[in-house]
């Protein structure tokens, strides 16, 4: 079941008019929220980011946090899996095609949920490959906009060479992945690019940095040059659906010794422990 504009229905019954501004202009924002054991992961943080995205496109939030929570919990109940990932999408609604904002038009609200499967163990044990590309997106990458054409094109560059992600470089510095955040490890220090308008403030990124603080893992939040990225001992990818993955090949060259290494193993274990104690503990 999915949710569309006030109703729950099977996805094959869900239709949006062709004049929806999401379809015409990509005029909308979205969120992806993991659900573990039927509980929403970091809901407040996801709703805060949704508000930031809505503010970024000057669209009023159609619901309070309590209303969102109620809607999402109903959708989780309608779906079978205990672990799911929610895709929540809001557009500026349906109106005659005109770039100017329409007046008094209701937004389109679409929410679906799919089973959330952890990354295959083979990916965790051998690591994944990535390529690099110039970050040619707009300069409001902090807004989780549904207009993802640049991300789609950049990600496809990786798919074309059987890599899993494209790591983006802007003006000589690492920003993020086409659909993920990227961390670099050098000399046992975890390096994270600072949040700015040039990257999406990842919810998983925040969890990883919190774990680094709590467990006294040396870390620095600062700009990371392309050269540092290429000479990294380890590179890690994070996202809500992939959690944390080791990138062991970059542009066909091994990262460090080409195997998942100490920092990945440590953070992966800490992330799983964090998830299991917060989300699975029924006590
Ligand atoms: N993407 N950067 C970009 C460009 C992303 O698209 C994503 C996530 C992230 C990671 O953010 P988070 O940890 O909050 O998932 C960073 C989602 C999963 C997607 O578009 O499907």
PDB file of C-alpha atoms and ligand atoms in Angstrom:
ATOM      1  CA  UNK A   1       0.000   0.000   0.000  1.00  0.00           C
ATOM      2  CA  UNK A   2       1.042   3.554  -0.650  1.00  0.00           C
ATOM      3  CA  UNK A   3      -0.287   6.936   0.492  1.00  0.00           C
ATOM      4  CA  UNK A   4      -1.344   9.592  -2.004  1.00  0.00           C
ATOM      5  CA  UNK A   5      -3.071  12.861  -1.081  1.00  0.00           C
ATOM      6  CA  UNK A   6      -5.031  11.651   1.915  1.00  0.00           C
ATOM      7  CA  UNK A   7      -5.709   8.044   0.902  1.00  0.00           C
ATOM      8  CA  UNK A   8      -3.998   4.685   1.299  1.00  0.00           C
ATOM      9  CA  UNK A   9      -4.217   2.520  -1.830  1.00  0.00           C
ATOM     10  CA  UNK A  10      -2.356  -0.174  -3.795  1.00  0.00           C
ATOM     11  CA  UNK A  11       0.401   1.407  -5.897  1.00  0.00           C
ATOM     12  CA  UNK A  12      -1.210   0.343  -9.188  1.00  0.00           C
ATOM     13  CA  UNK A  13      -4.222   2.492  -8.307  1.00  0.00           C
ATOM     14  CA  UNK A  14      -2.100   5.598  -7.641  1.00  0.00           C
ATOM     15  CA  UNK A  15      -2.025   8.224 -10.380  1.00  0.00           C
ATOM     16  CA  UNK A  16      -0.854  11.825 -10.549  1.00  0.00           C
ATOM     17  CA  UNK A  17      -2.081  14.277 -13.223  1.00  0.00           C
ATOM     18  CA  UNK A  18       0.455  15.075 -15.947  1.00  0.00           C
ATOM     19  CA  UNK A  19       0.395  18.754 -14.963  1.00  0.00           C
ATOM     20  CA  UNK A  20       1.805  17.948 -11.540  1.00  0.00           C
ATOM     21  CA  UNK A  21       4.754  20.303 -11.055  1.00  0.00           C
ATOM     22  CA  UNK A  22       6.838  17.354  -9.931  1.00  0.00           C
ATOM     23  CA  UNK A  23       6.380  15.847 -13.400  1.00  0.00           C
ATOM     24  CA  UNK A  24       6.686  19.131 -15.312  1.00  0.00           C
ATOM     25  CA  UNK A  25       9.460  20.911 -13.381  1.00  0.00           C
ATOM     26  CA  UNK A  26      10.840  18.444 -10.826  1.00  0.00           C
ATOM     27  CA  UNK A  27       9.396  21.005  -8.396  1.00  0.00           C
ATOM     28  CA  UNK A  28       9.391  19.117  -5.119  1.00  0.00           C
ATOM     29  CA  UNK A  29      11.421  17.597  -2.300  1.00  0.00           C
ATOM     30  CA  UNK A  30      11.714  14.157  -0.737  1.00  0.00           C
ATOM     31  CA  UNK A  31      12.997  12.098   2.161  1.00  0.00           C
ATOM     32  CA  UNK A  32      14.101   8.489   2.547  1.00  0.00           C
ATOM     33  CA  UNK A  33      13.590   7.152   6.081  1.00  0.00           C
ATOM     34  CA  UNK A  34      14.681   3.693   7.274  1.00  0.00           C
ATOM     35  CA  UNK A  35      12.358   1.628   9.451  1.00  0.00           C
ATOM     36  CA  UNK A  36      13.818  -1.116  11.651  1.00  0.00           C
ATOM     37  CA  UNK A  37      11.573  -3.573  13.489  1.00  0.00           C
ATOM     38  CA  UNK A  38       8.667  -1.312  12.405  1.00  0.00           C
ATOM     39  CA  UNK A  39      10.211   1.692  14.181  1.00  0.00           C
ATOM     40  CA  UNK A  40      11.148   4.890  12.346  1.00  0.00           C
ATOM     41  CA  UNK A  41      14.897   5.584  12.484  1.00  0.00           C
ATOM     42  CA  UNK A  42      15.766   9.161  13.495  1.00  0.00           C
ATOM     43  CA  UNK A  43      12.342  10.484  12.544  1.00  0.00           C
ATOM     44  CA  UNK A  44      12.857  13.941  14.063  1.00  0.00           C
ATOM     45  CA  UNK A  45      16.104  14.404  12.167  1.00  0.00           C
ATOM     46  CA  UNK A  46      14.468  13.340   8.892  1.00  0.00           C
ATOM     47  CA  UNK A  47      11.508  15.669   9.512  1.00  0.00           C
ATOM     48  CA  UNK A  48      13.864  18.536  10.344  1.00  0.00           C
ATOM     49  CA  UNK A  49      15.711  17.952   7.078  1.00  0.00           C
ATOM     50  CA  UNK A  50      12.367  17.793   5.247  1.00  0.00           C
ATOM     51  CA  UNK A  51      11.494  21.187   6.737  1.00  0.00           C
ATOM     52  CA  UNK A  52      14.869  22.553   5.596  1.00  0.00           C
ATOM     53  CA  UNK A  53      14.201  21.261   2.060  1.00  0.00           C
ATOM     54  CA  UNK A  54      10.673  22.718   2.039  1.00  0.00           C
ATOM     55  CA  UNK A  55      12.032  26.063   3.250  1.00  0.00           C
ATOM     56  CA  UNK A  56      14.657  25.844   0.496  1.00  0.00           C
ATOM     57  CA  UNK A  57      11.950  25.649  -2.172  1.00  0.00           C
ATOM     58  CA  UNK A  58       9.500  27.979  -0.346  1.00  0.00           C
ATOM     59  CA  UNK A  59       6.797  25.350   0.058  1.00  0.00           C
ATOM     60  CA  UNK A  60       4.708  25.261   3.232  1.00  0.00           C
ATOM     61  CA  UNK A  61       4.944  22.066   5.253  1.00  0.00           C
ATOM     62  CA  UNK A  62       1.517  20.445   4.794  1.00  0.00           C
ATOM     63  CA  UNK A  63       1.722  18.534   8.105  1.00  0.00           C
ATOM     64  CA  UNK A  64       2.910  18.851  11.684  1.00  0.00           C
ATOM     65  CA  UNK A  65       5.498  16.351  12.951  1.00  0.00           C
ATOM     66  CA  UNK A  66       2.747  14.468  14.811  1.00  0.00           C
ATOM     67  CA  UNK A  67       0.677  14.217  11.629  1.00  0.00           C
ATOM     68  CA  UNK A  68       3.662  12.953   9.645  1.00  0.00           C
ATOM     69  CA  UNK A  69       4.447  10.390  12.321  1.00  0.00           C
ATOM     70  CA  UNK A  70       0.848   9.160  12.327  1.00  0.00           C
ATOM     71  CA  UNK A  71       0.772   8.864   8.516  1.00  0.00           C
ATOM     72  CA  UNK A  72       4.101   7.049   8.385  1.00  0.00           C
ATOM     73  CA  UNK A  73       3.133   4.641  11.166  1.00  0.00           C
ATOM     74  CA  UNK A  74      -0.093   3.774   9.355  1.00  0.00           C
ATOM     75  CA  UNK A  75       1.854   3.110   6.150  1.00  0.00           C
ATOM     76  CA  UNK A  76       4.346   0.906   8.019  1.00  0.00           C
ATOM     77  CA  UNK A  77       1.396  -1.117   9.408  1.00  0.00           C
ATOM     78  CA  UNK A  78      -0.018  -1.584   5.912  1.00  0.00           C
ATOM     79  CA  UNK A  79       3.253  -3.108   4.682  1.00  0.00           C
ATOM     80  CA  UNK A  80       4.584  -6.592   5.449  1.00  0.00           C
ATOM     81  CA  UNK A  81       8.286  -6.216   6.208  1.00  0.00           C
ATOM     82  CA  UNK A  82       9.590  -5.411   9.666  1.00  0.00           C
ATOM     83  CA  UNK A  83      12.441  -3.478   8.060  1.00  0.00           C
ATOM     84  CA  UNK A  84      11.318  -0.979   5.435  1.00  0.00           C
ATOM     85  CA  UNK A  85      12.447   2.246   3.849  1.00  0.00           C
ATOM     86  CA  UNK A  86       9.986   5.018   3.386  1.00  0.00           C
ATOM     87  CA  UNK A  87      10.080   7.316   0.375  1.00  0.00           C
ATOM     88  CA  UNK A  88       8.197  10.554   1.116  1.00  0.00           C
ATOM     89  CA  UNK A  89       7.671  13.013  -1.732  1.00  0.00           C
ATOM     90  CA  UNK A  90       5.995  16.425  -1.801  1.00  0.00           C
ATOM     91  CA  UNK A  91       5.500  18.531  -4.929  1.00  0.00           C
ATOM     92  CA  UNK A  92       4.066  22.004  -5.475  1.00  0.00           C
ATOM     93  CA  UNK A  93       0.901  20.393  -6.834  1.00  0.00           C
ATOM     94  CA  UNK A  94      -1.040  20.453 -10.081  1.00  0.00           C
ATOM     95  CA  UNK A  95      -1.351  23.693 -12.088  1.00  0.00           C
ATOM     96  CA  UNK A  96      -1.255  25.043 -15.636  1.00  0.00           C
ATOM     97  CA  UNK A  97       2.369  25.020 -16.773  1.00  0.00           C
ATOM     98  CA  UNK A  98       3.999  28.262 -15.684  1.00  0.00           C
ATOM     99  CA  UNK A  99       7.320  28.642 -13.897  1.00  0.00           C
ATOM    100  CA  UNK A 100       5.796  31.059 -11.357  1.00  0.00           C
ATOM    101  CA  UNK A 101       4.430  29.423  -8.197  1.00  0.00           C
ATOM    102  CA  UNK A 102       0.709  28.665  -8.504  1.00  0.00           C
ATOM    103  CA  UNK A 103      -1.588  30.337  -5.972  1.00  0.00           C
ATOM    104  CA  UNK A 104      -3.848  28.312  -3.662  1.00  0.00           C
ATOM    105  CA  UNK A 105      -2.809  24.939  -5.027  1.00  0.00           C
ATOM    106  CA  UNK A 106      -2.596  21.938  -2.699  1.00  0.00           C
ATOM    107  CA  UNK A 107       0.749  20.116  -2.702  1.00  0.00           C
ATOM    108  CA  UNK A 108       0.906  16.534  -3.923  1.00  0.00           C
ATOM    109  CA  UNK A 109       1.932  14.170  -1.134  1.00  0.00           C
ATOM    110  CA  UNK A 110       3.093  10.690  -2.046  1.00  0.00           C
ATOM    111  CA  UNK A 111       4.554   8.165   0.391  1.00  0.00           C
ATOM    112  CA  UNK A 112       5.580   4.586  -0.334  1.00  0.00           C
ATOM    113  CA  UNK A 113       7.436   1.972   1.642  1.00  0.00           C
ATOM    114  CA  UNK A 114       9.544  -0.926   0.416  1.00  0.00           C
ATOM    115  CA  UNK A 115      11.362  -3.747   2.207  1.00  0.00           C
ATOM    116  CA  UNK A 116      14.779  -2.646   3.484  1.00  0.00           C
ATOM    117  CA  UNK A 117      17.426  -5.276   2.880  1.00  0.00           C
ATOM    118  CA  UNK A 118      20.912  -4.898   4.359  1.00  0.00           C
ATOM    119  CA  UNK A 119      23.765  -4.712   1.834  1.00  0.00           C
ATOM    120  CA  UNK A 120      24.848  -8.189   0.673  1.00  0.00           C
ATOM    121  CA  UNK A 121      27.552  -9.676   2.903  1.00  0.00           C
ATOM    122  CA  UNK A 122      29.805 -10.056  -0.164  1.00  0.00           C
ATOM    123  CA  UNK A 123      29.829  -6.249  -0.534  1.00  0.00           C
ATOM    124  CA  UNK A 124      30.750  -5.828   3.115  1.00  0.00           C
ATOM    125  CA  UNK A 125      33.537  -8.391   3.026  1.00  0.00           C
ATOM    126  CA  UNK A 126      35.155  -7.433  -0.287  1.00  0.00           C
ATOM    127  CA  UNK A 127      34.157  -3.779  -0.492  1.00  0.00           C
ATOM    128  CA  UNK A 128      32.783  -1.938  -3.508  1.00  0.00           C
ATOM    129  CA  UNK A 129      34.252   0.112  -6.322  1.00  0.00           C
ATOM    130  CA  UNK A 130      33.620   3.759  -7.076  1.00  0.00           C
ATOM    131  CA  UNK A 131      34.712   6.246  -9.673  1.00  0.00           C
ATOM    132  CA  UNK A 132      35.217  10.014  -9.444  1.00  0.00           C
ATOM    133  CA  UNK A 133      33.590  12.770 -11.479  1.00  0.00           C
ATOM    134  CA  UNK A 134      33.340  16.538 -11.424  1.00  0.00           C
ATOM    135  CA  UNK A 135      30.393  17.651  -9.300  1.00  0.00           C
ATOM    136  CA  UNK A 136      28.315  19.550 -11.860  1.00  0.00           C
ATOM    137  CA  UNK A 137      25.141  19.862  -9.775  1.00  0.00           C
ATOM    138  CA  UNK A 138      23.506  23.087  -8.635  1.00  0.00           C
ATOM    139  CA  UNK A 139      24.696  24.890  -5.475  1.00  0.00           C
ATOM    140  CA  UNK A 140      21.760  23.923  -3.231  1.00  0.00           C
ATOM    141  CA  UNK A 141      22.716  20.291  -2.745  1.00  0.00           C
ATOM    142  CA  UNK A 142      21.600  20.679   0.895  1.00  0.00           C
ATOM    143  CA  UNK A 143      18.006  20.653  -0.422  1.00  0.00           C
ATOM    144  CA  UNK A 144      16.788  17.099  -1.006  1.00  0.00           C
ATOM    145  CA  UNK A 145      15.105  18.015  -4.281  1.00  0.00           C
ATOM    146  CA  UNK A 146      13.300  15.471  -6.457  1.00  0.00           C
ATOM    147  CA  UNK A 147      14.943  17.047  -9.543  1.00  0.00           C
ATOM    148  CA  UNK A 148      17.787  14.540  -9.522  1.00  0.00           C
ATOM    149  CA  UNK A 149      18.849  14.567 -13.185  1.00  0.00           C
ATOM    150  CA  UNK A 150      22.486  15.542 -12.461  1.00  0.00           C
ATOM    151  CA  UNK A 151      22.684  12.841  -9.744  1.00  0.00           C
ATOM    152  CA  UNK A 152      21.121  10.302 -12.111  1.00  0.00           C
ATOM    153  CA  UNK A 153      23.632  11.109 -14.872  1.00  0.00           C
ATOM    154  CA  UNK A 154      26.565  11.053 -12.452  1.00  0.00           C
ATOM    155  CA  UNK A 155      25.479   7.776 -10.881  1.00  0.00           C
ATOM    156  CA  UNK A 156      25.052   6.185 -14.301  1.00  0.00           C
ATOM    157  CA  UNK A 157      28.745   6.870 -15.028  1.00  0.00           C
ATOM    158  CA  UNK A 158      29.477   4.423 -12.204  1.00  0.00           C
ATOM    159  CA  UNK A 159      26.867   1.909 -13.353  1.00  0.00           C
ATOM    160  CA  UNK A 160      28.358   1.986 -16.864  1.00  0.00           C
ATOM    161  CA  UNK A 161      31.676   0.644 -15.517  1.00  0.00           C
ATOM    162  CA  UNK A 162      30.066  -1.703 -12.957  1.00  0.00           C
ATOM    163  CA  UNK A 163      31.016   0.511 -10.033  1.00  0.00           C
ATOM    164  CA  UNK A 164      28.584   1.226  -7.208  1.00  0.00           C
ATOM    165  CA  UNK A 165      28.957   4.966  -6.734  1.00  0.00           C
ATOM    166  CA  UNK A 166      30.350   8.158  -8.259  1.00  0.00           C
ATOM    167  CA  UNK A 167      32.357  10.280  -5.826  1.00  0.00           C
ATOM    168  CA  UNK A 168      32.018  13.960  -6.625  1.00  0.00           C
ATOM    169  CA  UNK A 169      34.788  16.546  -6.667  1.00  0.00           C
ATOM    170  CA  UNK A 170      34.035  20.269  -6.802  1.00  0.00           C
ATOM    171  CA  UNK A 171      36.854  22.812  -7.189  1.00  0.00           C
ATOM    172  CA  UNK A 172      39.394  20.209  -6.111  1.00  0.00           C
ATOM    173  CA  UNK A 173      37.508  19.086  -2.986  1.00  0.00           C
ATOM    174  CA  UNK A 174      35.377  16.066  -2.137  1.00  0.00           C
ATOM    175  CA  UNK A 175      31.671  16.848  -1.740  1.00  0.00           C
ATOM    176  CA  UNK A 176      29.746  13.553  -1.520  1.00  0.00           C
ATOM    177  CA  UNK A 177      28.547  10.643  -3.632  1.00  0.00           C
ATOM    178  CA  UNK A 178      25.820  10.853  -6.303  1.00  0.00           C
ATOM    179  CA  UNK A 179      23.426   9.308  -3.728  1.00  0.00           C
ATOM    180  CA  UNK A 180      25.499   8.994  -0.553  1.00  0.00           C
ATOM    181  CA  UNK A 181      27.916  10.770   1.775  1.00  0.00           C
ATOM    182  CA  UNK A 182      31.612   9.938   1.657  1.00  0.00           C
ATOM    183  CA  UNK A 183      34.209   9.738   4.450  1.00  0.00           C
ATOM    184  CA  UNK A 184      37.958   9.358   3.994  1.00  0.00           C
ATOM    185  CA  UNK A 185      40.418   7.746   6.418  1.00  0.00           C
ATOM    186  CA  UNK A 186      44.065   8.814   6.637  1.00  0.00           C
ATOM    187  CA  UNK A 187      46.541   7.744   9.335  1.00  0.00           C
ATOM    188  CA  UNK A 188      43.750   6.318  11.515  1.00  0.00           C
ATOM    189  CA  UNK A 189      41.788   9.581  11.434  1.00  0.00           C
ATOM    190  CA  UNK A 190      38.278   9.709  10.044  1.00  0.00           C
ATOM    191  CA  UNK A 191      37.842  12.742   7.783  1.00  0.00           C
ATOM    192  CA  UNK A 192      34.401  14.126   6.941  1.00  0.00           C
ATOM    193  CA  UNK A 193      33.635  16.984   4.552  1.00  0.00           C
ATOM    194  CA  UNK A 194      31.898  19.831   6.413  1.00  0.00           C
ATOM    195  CA  UNK A 195      28.184  20.353   5.840  1.00  0.00           C
ATOM    196  CA  UNK A 196      27.492  23.168   3.408  1.00  0.00           C
ATOM    197  CA  UNK A 197      25.229  24.054   0.520  1.00  0.00           C
ATOM    198  CA  UNK A 198      27.372  21.705  -1.592  1.00  0.00           C
ATOM    199  CA  UNK A 199      26.261  18.436   0.026  1.00  0.00           C
ATOM    200  CA  UNK A 200      23.225  16.785   1.496  1.00  0.00           C
ATOM    201  CA  UNK A 201      23.425  16.725   5.307  1.00  0.00           C
ATOM    202  CA  UNK A 202      23.107  12.955   5.620  1.00  0.00           C
ATOM    203  CA  UNK A 203      21.320  11.474   8.589  1.00  0.00           C
ATOM    204  CA  UNK A 204      23.651   8.455   8.449  1.00  0.00           C
ATOM    205  CA  UNK A 205      26.631  10.855   8.200  1.00  0.00           C
ATOM    206  CA  UNK A 206      25.503  12.390  11.507  1.00  0.00           C
ATOM    207  CA  UNK A 207      25.172   8.979  13.154  1.00  0.00           C
ATOM    208  CA  UNK A 208      28.710   8.033  12.053  1.00  0.00           C
ATOM    209  CA  UNK A 209      30.166  11.279  13.440  1.00  0.00           C
ATOM    210  CA  UNK A 210      28.256  10.823  16.704  1.00  0.00           C
ATOM    211  CA  UNK A 211      29.678   7.306  17.000  1.00  0.00           C
ATOM    212  CA  UNK A 212      33.167   8.690  16.373  1.00  0.00           C
ATOM    213  CA  UNK A 213      32.683  11.199  19.217  1.00  0.00           C
ATOM    214  CA  UNK A 214      31.163   8.671  21.643  1.00  0.00           C
ATOM    215  CA  UNK A 215      33.851   6.069  21.001  1.00  0.00           C
ATOM    216  CA  UNK A 216      36.791   8.482  20.899  1.00  0.00           C
ATOM    217  CA  UNK A 217      37.663   7.717  17.295  1.00  0.00           C
ATOM    218  CA  UNK A 218      40.037  10.398  15.989  1.00  0.00           C
ATOM    219  CA  UNK A 219      38.123  12.454  13.458  1.00  0.00           C
ATOM    220  CA  UNK A 220      38.196  15.806  11.709  1.00  0.00           C
ATOM    221  CA  UNK A 221      35.388  17.620   9.926  1.00  0.00           C
ATOM    222  CA  UNK A 222      37.144  19.661   7.269  1.00  0.00           C
ATOM    223  CA  UNK A 223      37.554  20.075   3.550  1.00  0.00           C
ATOM    224  CA  UNK A 224      39.146  17.028   1.921  1.00  0.00           C
ATOM    225  CA  UNK A 225      41.129  17.577  -1.257  1.00  0.00           C
ATOM    226  CA  UNK A 226      40.895  15.386  -4.318  1.00  0.00           C
ATOM    227  CA  UNK A 227      44.513  14.309  -3.718  1.00  0.00           C
ATOM    228  CA  UNK A 228      43.711  13.255  -0.140  1.00  0.00           C
ATOM    229  CA  UNK A 229      40.748  11.312  -1.450  1.00  0.00           C
ATOM    230  CA  UNK A 230      42.932   9.523  -3.986  1.00  0.00           C
ATOM    231  CA  UNK A 231      45.607   8.774  -1.366  1.00  0.00           C
ATOM    232  CA  UNK A 232      43.168   7.649   1.326  1.00  0.00           C
ATOM    233  CA  UNK A 233      43.867   4.591   3.468  1.00  0.00           C
ATOM    234  CA  UNK A 234      40.118   3.888   3.453  1.00  0.00           C
ATOM    235  CA  UNK A 235      36.999   5.422   1.919  1.00  0.00           C
ATOM    236  CA  UNK A 236      33.543   4.867   3.423  1.00  0.00           C
ATOM    237  CA  UNK A 237      30.128   5.465   1.894  1.00  0.00           C
ATOM    238  CA  UNK A 238      27.027   6.116   3.995  1.00  0.00           C
ATOM    239  CA  UNK A 239      23.320   6.367   3.243  1.00  0.00           C
ATOM    240  CA  UNK A 240      20.003   5.425   4.804  1.00  0.00           C
ATOM    241  CA  UNK A 241      19.588   2.386   2.570  1.00  0.00           C
ATOM    242  CA  UNK A 242      23.248   1.251   2.398  1.00  0.00           C
ATOM    243  CA  UNK A 243      24.177   2.147   6.008  1.00  0.00           C
ATOM    244  CA  UNK A 244      27.989   2.103   5.788  1.00  0.00           C
ATOM    245  CA  UNK A 245      29.989   0.443   3.003  1.00  0.00           C
ATOM    246  CA  UNK A 246      33.737   0.195   2.351  1.00  0.00           C
ATOM    247  CA  UNK A 247      34.940   1.568  -0.995  1.00  0.00           C
ATOM    248  CA  UNK A 248      37.988  -0.522  -1.802  1.00  0.00           C
ATOM    249  CA  UNK A 249      38.571   0.495  -5.434  1.00  0.00           C
ATOM    250  CA  UNK A 250      38.598   4.062  -6.738  1.00  0.00           C
ATOM    251  CA  UNK A 251      38.957   4.719 -10.466  1.00  0.00           C
ATOM    252  CA  UNK A 252      40.182   1.123 -10.860  1.00  0.00           C
ATOM    253  CA  UNK A 253      42.973   1.547  -8.299  1.00  0.00           C
ATOM    254  CA  UNK A 254      42.943  -0.094  -4.851  1.00  0.00           C
ATOM    255  CA  UNK A 255      42.108   2.151  -1.895  1.00  0.00           C
ATOM    256  CA  UNK A 256      44.804   1.476   0.742  1.00  0.00           C
ATOM    257  CA  UNK A 257      45.448  -2.253   0.619  1.00  0.00           C
ATOM    258  CA  UNK A 258      42.257  -2.778  -1.386  1.00  0.00           C
ATOM    259  CA  UNK A 259      40.371  -4.511   1.422  1.00  0.00           C
ATOM    260  CA  UNK A 260      37.848  -3.318   4.010  1.00  0.00           C
ATOM    261  CA  UNK A 261      40.039  -2.175   6.858  1.00  0.00           C
ATOM    262  CA  UNK A 262      40.162  -1.166  10.525  1.00  0.00           C
ATOM    263  CA  UNK A 263      38.030   1.999  10.444  1.00  0.00           C
ATOM    264  CA  UNK A 264      35.303   0.411   8.358  1.00  0.00           C
ATOM    265  CA  UNK A 265      35.158  -2.687  10.554  1.00  0.00           C
ATOM    266  CA  UNK A 266      34.998  -0.564  13.687  1.00  0.00           C
ATOM    267  CA  UNK A 267      32.316   1.818  12.436  1.00  0.00           C
ATOM    268  CA  UNK A 268      30.280  -0.949  10.822  1.00  0.00           C
ATOM    269  CA  UNK A 269      30.184  -2.861  14.126  1.00  0.00           C
ATOM    270  CA  UNK A 270      29.368   0.286  16.091  1.00  0.00           C
ATOM    271  CA  UNK A 271      26.604   1.194  13.624  1.00  0.00           C
ATOM    272  CA  UNK A 272      25.042  -2.272  13.868  1.00  0.00           C
ATOM    273  CA  UNK A 273      25.264  -2.182  17.689  1.00  0.00           C
ATOM    274  CA  UNK A 274      23.725   1.288  17.743  1.00  0.00           C
ATOM    275  CA  UNK A 275      20.895   0.171  15.466  1.00  0.00           C
ATOM    276  CA  UNK A 276      20.307  -3.054  17.354  1.00  0.00           C
ATOM    277  CA  UNK A 277      20.204  -1.447  20.775  1.00  0.00           C
ATOM    278  CA  UNK A 278      18.092   1.550  19.706  1.00  0.00           C
ATOM    279  CA  UNK A 279      15.763  -0.151  17.284  1.00  0.00           C
ATOM    280  CA  UNK A 280      15.579  -3.883  18.075  1.00  0.00           C
ATOM    281  CA  UNK A 281      15.518  -3.792  21.869  1.00  0.00           C
ATOM    282  CA  UNK A 282      11.924  -4.457  22.861  1.00  0.00           C
ATOM    283  CA  UNK A 283      12.536  -3.815  26.565  1.00  0.00           C
TER     284      UNK A 283
HETATM  285  N1  LIG B   1      19.999   9.282  -0.812  1.00  0.00           N
HETATM  286  N2  LIG B   1      23.871  12.553  -0.451  1.00  0.00           N
HETATM  287  C1  LIG B   1      22.981  12.336  -1.438  1.00  0.00           C
HETATM  288  C2  LIG B   1      23.103  13.101  -2.712  1.00  0.00           C
HETATM  289  C3  LIG B   1      21.940  11.395  -1.247  1.00  0.00           C
HETATM  290  O1  LIG B   1      21.042  11.200  -2.234  1.00  0.00           O
HETATM  291  C4  LIG B   1      21.863  10.670  -0.032  1.00  0.00           C
HETATM  292  C5  LIG B   1      20.795   9.662   0.245  1.00  0.00           C
HETATM  293  C6  LIG B   1      22.826  10.924   0.964  1.00  0.00           C
HETATM  294  C7  LIG B   1      22.818  10.214   2.297  1.00  0.00           C
HETATM  295  O2  LIG B   1      21.857  10.752   3.173  1.00  0.00           O
HETATM  296  P1  LIG B   1      21.134   9.853   4.276  1.00  0.00           P
HETATM  297  O3  LIG B   1      22.222   9.264   5.120  1.00  0.00           O
HETATM  298  O4  LIG B   1      20.301  10.788   5.022  1.00  0.00           O
HETATM  299  O5  LIG B   1      20.370   8.763   3.548  1.00  0.00           O
HETATM  300  C8  LIG B   1      23.797  11.891   0.718  1.00  0.00           C
HETATM  301  C9  LIG B   1      18.811   8.506  -0.593  1.00  0.00           C
HETATM  302  C10 LIG B   1      19.007   7.261   0.196  1.00  0.00           C
HETATM  303  C11 LIG B   1      18.119   8.304  -1.933  1.00  0.00           C
HETATM  304  O6  LIG B   1      18.048   9.263  -2.670  1.00  0.00           O
HETATM  305  O7  LIG B   1      17.620   7.210  -2.191  1.00  0.00           O
END
